[in-house]
PDB file of N, CA and C in Angstrom:
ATOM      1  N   UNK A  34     -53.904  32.174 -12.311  1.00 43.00           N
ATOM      2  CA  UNK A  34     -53.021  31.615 -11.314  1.00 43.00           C
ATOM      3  C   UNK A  34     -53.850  30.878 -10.263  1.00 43.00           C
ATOM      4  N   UNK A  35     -53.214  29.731 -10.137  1.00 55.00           N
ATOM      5  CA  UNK A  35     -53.968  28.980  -8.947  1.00 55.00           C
ATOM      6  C   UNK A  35     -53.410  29.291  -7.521  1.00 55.00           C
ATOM      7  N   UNK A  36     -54.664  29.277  -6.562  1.00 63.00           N
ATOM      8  CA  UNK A  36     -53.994  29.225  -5.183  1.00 63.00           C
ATOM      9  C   UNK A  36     -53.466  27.976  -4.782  1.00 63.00           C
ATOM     10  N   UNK A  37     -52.304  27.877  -3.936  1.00 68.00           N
ATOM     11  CA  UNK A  37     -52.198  26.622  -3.439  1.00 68.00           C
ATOM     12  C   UNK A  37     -52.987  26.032  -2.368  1.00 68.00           C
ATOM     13  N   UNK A  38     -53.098  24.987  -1.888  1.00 76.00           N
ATOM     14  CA  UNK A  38     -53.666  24.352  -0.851  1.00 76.00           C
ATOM     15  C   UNK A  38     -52.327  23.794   0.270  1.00 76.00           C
ATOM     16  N   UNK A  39     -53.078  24.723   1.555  1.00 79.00           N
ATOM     17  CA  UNK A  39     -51.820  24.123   2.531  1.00 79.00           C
ATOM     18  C   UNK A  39     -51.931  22.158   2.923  1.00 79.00           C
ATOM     19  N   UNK A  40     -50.959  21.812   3.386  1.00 81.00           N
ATOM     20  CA  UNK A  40     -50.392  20.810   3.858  1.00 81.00           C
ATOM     21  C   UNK A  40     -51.252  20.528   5.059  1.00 81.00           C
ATOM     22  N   UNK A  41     -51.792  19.236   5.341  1.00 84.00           N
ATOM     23  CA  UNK A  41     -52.250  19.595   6.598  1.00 84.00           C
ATOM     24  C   UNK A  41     -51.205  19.692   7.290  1.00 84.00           C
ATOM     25  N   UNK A  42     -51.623  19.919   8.709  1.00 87.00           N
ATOM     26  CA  UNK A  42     -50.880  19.947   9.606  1.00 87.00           C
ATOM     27  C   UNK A  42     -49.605  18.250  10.012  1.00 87.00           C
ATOM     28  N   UNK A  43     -50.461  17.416  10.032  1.00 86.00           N
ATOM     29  CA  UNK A  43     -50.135  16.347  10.412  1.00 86.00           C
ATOM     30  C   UNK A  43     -48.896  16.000   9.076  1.00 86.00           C
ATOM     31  N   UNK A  44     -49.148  16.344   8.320  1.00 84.00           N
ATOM     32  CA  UNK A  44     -48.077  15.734   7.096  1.00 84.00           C
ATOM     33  C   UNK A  44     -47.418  17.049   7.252  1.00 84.00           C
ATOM     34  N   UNK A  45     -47.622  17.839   6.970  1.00 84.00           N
ATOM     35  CA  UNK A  45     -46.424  19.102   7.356  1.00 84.00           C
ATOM     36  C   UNK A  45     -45.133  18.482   8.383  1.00 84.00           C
ATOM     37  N   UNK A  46     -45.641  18.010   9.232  1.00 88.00           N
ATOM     38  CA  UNK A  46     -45.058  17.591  10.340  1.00 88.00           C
ATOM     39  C   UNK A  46     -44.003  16.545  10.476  1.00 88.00           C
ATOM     40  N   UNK A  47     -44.600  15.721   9.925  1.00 86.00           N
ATOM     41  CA  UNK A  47     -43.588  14.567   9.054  1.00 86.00           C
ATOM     42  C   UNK A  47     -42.693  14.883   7.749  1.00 86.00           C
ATOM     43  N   UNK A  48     -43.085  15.827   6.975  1.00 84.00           N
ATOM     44  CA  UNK A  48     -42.056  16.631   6.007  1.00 84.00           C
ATOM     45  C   UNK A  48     -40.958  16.975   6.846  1.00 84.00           C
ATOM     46  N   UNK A  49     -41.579  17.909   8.160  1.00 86.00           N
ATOM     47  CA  UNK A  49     -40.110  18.145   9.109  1.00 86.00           C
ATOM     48  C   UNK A  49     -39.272  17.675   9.340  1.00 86.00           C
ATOM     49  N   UNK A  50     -39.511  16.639   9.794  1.00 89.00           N
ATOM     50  CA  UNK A  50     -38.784  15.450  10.837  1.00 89.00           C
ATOM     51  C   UNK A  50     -38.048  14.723   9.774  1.00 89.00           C
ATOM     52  N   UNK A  51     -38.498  14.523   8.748  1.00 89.00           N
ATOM     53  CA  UNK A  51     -37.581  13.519   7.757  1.00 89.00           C
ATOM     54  C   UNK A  51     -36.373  14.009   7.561  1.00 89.00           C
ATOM     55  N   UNK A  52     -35.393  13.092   7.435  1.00 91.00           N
ATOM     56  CA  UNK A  52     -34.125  13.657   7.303  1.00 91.00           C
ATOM     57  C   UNK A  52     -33.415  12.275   7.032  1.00 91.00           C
ATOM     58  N   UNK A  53     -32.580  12.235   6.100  1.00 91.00           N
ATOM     59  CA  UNK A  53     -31.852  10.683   5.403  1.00 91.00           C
ATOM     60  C   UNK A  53     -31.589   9.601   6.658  1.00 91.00           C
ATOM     61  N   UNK A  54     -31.093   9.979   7.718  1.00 93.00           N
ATOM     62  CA  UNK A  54     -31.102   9.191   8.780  1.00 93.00           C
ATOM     63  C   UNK A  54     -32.599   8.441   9.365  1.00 93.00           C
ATOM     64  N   UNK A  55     -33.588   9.731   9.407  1.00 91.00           N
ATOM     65  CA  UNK A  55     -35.147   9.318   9.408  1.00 91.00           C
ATOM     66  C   UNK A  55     -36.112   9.284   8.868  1.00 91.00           C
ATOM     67  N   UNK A  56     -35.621   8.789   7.604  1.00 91.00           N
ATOM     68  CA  UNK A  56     -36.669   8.462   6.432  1.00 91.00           C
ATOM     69  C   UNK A  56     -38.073   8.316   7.385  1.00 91.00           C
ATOM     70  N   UNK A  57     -38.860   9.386   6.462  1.00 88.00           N
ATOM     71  CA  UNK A  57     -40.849   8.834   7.120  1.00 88.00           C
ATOM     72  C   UNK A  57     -41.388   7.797   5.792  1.00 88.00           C
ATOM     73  N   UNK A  58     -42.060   6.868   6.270  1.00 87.00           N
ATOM     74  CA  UNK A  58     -42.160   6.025   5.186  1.00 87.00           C
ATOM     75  C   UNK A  58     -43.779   5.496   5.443  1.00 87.00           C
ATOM     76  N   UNK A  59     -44.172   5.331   4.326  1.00 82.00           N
ATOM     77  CA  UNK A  59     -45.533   5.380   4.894  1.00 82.00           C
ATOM     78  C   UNK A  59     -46.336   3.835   3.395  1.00 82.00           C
ATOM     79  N   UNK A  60     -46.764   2.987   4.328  1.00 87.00           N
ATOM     80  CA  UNK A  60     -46.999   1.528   4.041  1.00 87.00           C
ATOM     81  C   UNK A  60     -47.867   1.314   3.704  1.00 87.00           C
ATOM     82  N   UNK A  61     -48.788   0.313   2.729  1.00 87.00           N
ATOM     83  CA  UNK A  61     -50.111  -0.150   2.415  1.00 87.00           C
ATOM     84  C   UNK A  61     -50.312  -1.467   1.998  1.00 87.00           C
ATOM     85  N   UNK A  62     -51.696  -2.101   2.326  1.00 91.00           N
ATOM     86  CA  UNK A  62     -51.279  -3.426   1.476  1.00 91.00           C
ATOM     87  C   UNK A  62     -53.016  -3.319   1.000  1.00 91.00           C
ATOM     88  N   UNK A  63     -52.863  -3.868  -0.556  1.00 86.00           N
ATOM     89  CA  UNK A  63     -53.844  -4.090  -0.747  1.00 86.00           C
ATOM     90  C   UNK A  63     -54.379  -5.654  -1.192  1.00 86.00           C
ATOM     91  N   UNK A  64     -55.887  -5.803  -0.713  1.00 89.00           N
ATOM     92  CA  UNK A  64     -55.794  -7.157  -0.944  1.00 89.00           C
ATOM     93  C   UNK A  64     -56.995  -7.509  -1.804  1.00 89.00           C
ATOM     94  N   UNK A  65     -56.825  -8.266  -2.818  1.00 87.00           N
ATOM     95  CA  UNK A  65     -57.405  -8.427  -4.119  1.00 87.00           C
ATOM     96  C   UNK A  65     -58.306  -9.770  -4.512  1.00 87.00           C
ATOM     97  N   UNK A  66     -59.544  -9.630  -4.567  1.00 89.00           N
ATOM     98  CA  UNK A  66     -60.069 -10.753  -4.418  1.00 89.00           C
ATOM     99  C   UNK A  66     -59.905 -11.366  -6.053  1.00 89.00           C
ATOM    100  N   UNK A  67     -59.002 -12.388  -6.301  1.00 89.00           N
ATOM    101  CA  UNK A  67     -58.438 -13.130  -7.669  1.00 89.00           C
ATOM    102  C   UNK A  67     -59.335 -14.488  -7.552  1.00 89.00           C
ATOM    103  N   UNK A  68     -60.348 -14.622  -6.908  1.00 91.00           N
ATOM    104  CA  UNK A  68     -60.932 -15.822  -7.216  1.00 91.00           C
ATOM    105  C   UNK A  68     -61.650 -16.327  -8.359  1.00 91.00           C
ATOM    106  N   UNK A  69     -62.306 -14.994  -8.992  1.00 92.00           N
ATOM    107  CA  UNK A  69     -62.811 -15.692 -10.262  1.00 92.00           C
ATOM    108  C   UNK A  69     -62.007 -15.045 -11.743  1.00 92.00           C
ATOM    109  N   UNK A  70     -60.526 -14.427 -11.376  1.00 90.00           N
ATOM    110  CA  UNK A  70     -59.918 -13.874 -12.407  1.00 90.00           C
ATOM    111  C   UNK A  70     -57.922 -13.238 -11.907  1.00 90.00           C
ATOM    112  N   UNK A  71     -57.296 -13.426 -12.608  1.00 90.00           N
ATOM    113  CA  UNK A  71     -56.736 -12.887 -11.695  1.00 90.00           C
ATOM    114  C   UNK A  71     -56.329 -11.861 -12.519  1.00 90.00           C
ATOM    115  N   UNK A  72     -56.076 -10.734 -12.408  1.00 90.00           N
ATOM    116  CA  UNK A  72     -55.947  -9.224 -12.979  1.00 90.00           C
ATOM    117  C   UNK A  72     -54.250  -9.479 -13.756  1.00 90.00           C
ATOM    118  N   UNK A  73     -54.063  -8.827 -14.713  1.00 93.00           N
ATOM    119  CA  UNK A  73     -52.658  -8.829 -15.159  1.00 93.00           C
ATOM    120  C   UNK A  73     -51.975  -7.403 -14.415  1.00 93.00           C
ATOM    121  N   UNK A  74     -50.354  -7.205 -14.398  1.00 94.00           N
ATOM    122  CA  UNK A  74     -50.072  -5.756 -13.764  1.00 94.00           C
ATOM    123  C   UNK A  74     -50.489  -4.530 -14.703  1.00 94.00           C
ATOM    124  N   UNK A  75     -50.859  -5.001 -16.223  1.00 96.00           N
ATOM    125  CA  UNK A  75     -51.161  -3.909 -16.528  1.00 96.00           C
ATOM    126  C   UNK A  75     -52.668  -3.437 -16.434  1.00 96.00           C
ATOM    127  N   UNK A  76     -53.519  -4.067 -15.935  1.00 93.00           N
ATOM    128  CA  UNK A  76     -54.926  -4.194 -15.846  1.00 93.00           C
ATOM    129  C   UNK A  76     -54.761  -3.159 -14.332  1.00 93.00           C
ATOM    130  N   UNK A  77     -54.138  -3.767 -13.652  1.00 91.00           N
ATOM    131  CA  UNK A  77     -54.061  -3.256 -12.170  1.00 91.00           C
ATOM    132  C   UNK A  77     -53.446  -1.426 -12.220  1.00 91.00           C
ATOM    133  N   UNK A  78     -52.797  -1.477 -13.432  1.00 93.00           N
ATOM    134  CA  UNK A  78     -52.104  -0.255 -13.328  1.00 93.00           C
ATOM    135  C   UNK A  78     -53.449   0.837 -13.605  1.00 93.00           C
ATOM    136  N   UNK A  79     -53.972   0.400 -14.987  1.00 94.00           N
ATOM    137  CA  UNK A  79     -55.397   0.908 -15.622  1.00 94.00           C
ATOM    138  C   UNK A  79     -56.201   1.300 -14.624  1.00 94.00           C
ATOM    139  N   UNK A  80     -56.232   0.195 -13.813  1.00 90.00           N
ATOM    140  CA  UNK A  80     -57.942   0.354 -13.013  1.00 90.00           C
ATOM    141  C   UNK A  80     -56.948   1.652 -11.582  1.00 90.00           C
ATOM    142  N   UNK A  81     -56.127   1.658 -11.650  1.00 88.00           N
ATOM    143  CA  UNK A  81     -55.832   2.791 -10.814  1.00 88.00           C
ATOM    144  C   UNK A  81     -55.184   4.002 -11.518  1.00 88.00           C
ATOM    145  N   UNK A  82     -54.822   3.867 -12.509  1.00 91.00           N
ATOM    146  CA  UNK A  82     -55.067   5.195 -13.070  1.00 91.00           C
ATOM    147  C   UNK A  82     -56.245   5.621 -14.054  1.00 91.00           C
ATOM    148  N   UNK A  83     -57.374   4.615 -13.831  1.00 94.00           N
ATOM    149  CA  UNK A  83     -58.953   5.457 -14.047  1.00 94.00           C
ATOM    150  C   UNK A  83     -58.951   6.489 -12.832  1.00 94.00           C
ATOM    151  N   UNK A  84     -58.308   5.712 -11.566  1.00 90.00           N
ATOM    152  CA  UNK A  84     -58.846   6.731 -10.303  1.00 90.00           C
ATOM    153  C   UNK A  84     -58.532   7.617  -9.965  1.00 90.00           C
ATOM    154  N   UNK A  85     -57.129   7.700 -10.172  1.00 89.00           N
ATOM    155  CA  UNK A  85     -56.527   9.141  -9.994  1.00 89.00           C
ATOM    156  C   UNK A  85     -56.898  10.461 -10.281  1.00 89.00           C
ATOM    157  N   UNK A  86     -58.106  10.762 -10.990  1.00 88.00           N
ATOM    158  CA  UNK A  86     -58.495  11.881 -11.416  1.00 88.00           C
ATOM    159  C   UNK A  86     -59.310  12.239  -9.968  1.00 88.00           C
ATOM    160  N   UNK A  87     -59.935  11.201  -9.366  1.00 90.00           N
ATOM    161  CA  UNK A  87     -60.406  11.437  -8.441  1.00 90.00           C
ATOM    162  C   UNK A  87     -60.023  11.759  -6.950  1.00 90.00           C
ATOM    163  N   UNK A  88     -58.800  11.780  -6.869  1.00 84.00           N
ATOM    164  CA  UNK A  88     -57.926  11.996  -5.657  1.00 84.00           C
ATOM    165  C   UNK A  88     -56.706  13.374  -6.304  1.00 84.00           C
ATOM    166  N   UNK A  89     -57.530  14.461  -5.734  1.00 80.00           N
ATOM    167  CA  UNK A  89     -56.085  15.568  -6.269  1.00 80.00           C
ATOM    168  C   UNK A  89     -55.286  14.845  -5.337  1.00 80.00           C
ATOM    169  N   UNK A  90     -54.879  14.744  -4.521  1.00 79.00           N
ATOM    170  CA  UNK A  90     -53.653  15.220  -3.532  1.00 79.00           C
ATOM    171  C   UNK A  90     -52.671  14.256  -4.413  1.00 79.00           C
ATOM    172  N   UNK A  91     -52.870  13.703  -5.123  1.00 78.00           N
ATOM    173  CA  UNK A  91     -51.749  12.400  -5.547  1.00 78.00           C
ATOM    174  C   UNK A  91     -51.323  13.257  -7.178  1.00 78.00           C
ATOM    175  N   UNK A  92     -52.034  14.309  -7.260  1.00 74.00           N
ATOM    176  CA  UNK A  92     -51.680  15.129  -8.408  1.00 74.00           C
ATOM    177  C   UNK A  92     -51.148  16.581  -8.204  1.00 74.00           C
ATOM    178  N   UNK A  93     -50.620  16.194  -6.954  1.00 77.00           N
ATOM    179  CA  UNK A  93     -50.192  17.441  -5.804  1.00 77.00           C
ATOM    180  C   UNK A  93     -48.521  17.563  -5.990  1.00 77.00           C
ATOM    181  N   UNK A  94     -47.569  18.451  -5.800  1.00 76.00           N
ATOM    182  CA  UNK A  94     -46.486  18.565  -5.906  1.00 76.00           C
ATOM    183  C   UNK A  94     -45.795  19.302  -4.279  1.00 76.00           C
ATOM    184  N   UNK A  95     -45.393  19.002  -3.693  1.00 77.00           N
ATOM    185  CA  UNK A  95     -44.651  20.061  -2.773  1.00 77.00           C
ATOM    186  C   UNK A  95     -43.937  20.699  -3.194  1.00 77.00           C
ATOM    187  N   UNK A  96     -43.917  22.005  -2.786  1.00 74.00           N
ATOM    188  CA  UNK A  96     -42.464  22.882  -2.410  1.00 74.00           C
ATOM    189  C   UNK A  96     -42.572  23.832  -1.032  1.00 74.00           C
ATOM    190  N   UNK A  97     -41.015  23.812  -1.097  1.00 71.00           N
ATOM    191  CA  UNK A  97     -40.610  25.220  -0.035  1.00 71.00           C
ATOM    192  C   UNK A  97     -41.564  25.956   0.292  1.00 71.00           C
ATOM    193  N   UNK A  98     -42.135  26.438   1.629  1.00 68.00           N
ATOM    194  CA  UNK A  98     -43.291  27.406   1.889  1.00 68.00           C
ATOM    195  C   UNK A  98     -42.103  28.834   1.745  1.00 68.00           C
ATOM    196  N   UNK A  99     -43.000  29.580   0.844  1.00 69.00           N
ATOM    197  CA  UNK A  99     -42.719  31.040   0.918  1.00 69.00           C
ATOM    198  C   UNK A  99     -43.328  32.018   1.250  1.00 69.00           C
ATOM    199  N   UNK A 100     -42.344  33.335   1.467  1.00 68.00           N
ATOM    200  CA  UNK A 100     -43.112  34.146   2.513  1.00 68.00           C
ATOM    201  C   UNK A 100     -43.936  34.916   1.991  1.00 68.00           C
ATOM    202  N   UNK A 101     -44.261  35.408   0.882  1.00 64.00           N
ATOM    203  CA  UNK A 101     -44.844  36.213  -0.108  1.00 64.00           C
ATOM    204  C   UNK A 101     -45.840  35.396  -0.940  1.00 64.00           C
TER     205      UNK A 101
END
């Protein structure tokens, strides 16, 4: 059995507060230097899911904190 890993604080926090009226929404832009190629979407998909092994939290699931 694995232990879980808490939430930080700061995203805990924003889990709170969300509520359908106050969607938390959280933005990025990335910018791609296409000058000597320009990547297809499935190339782009590849080269970021090589990376994902390297970032747990994006292989992370929430749930309900329980008391036990």
């Amino acid at each position: 059995m694995s232990t879980a890993e808490r939430v930080l604080a700061s995203d805990a926090f924003f889990l709170y507060v969300e509520s359908p009226a106050y969607p938390q929404l959280v933005g990025g832009v990335a910018i791609l230097d296409t000058s000597a190629t320009t990547p297809s979407r499935d190339e782009l998909v590849g080269v970021v899911r090589a990376q994902l092994p390297r970032l747990p939290r994006f292989r992370q699931r929430l749930r309900p904190a329980r008391w036990w």
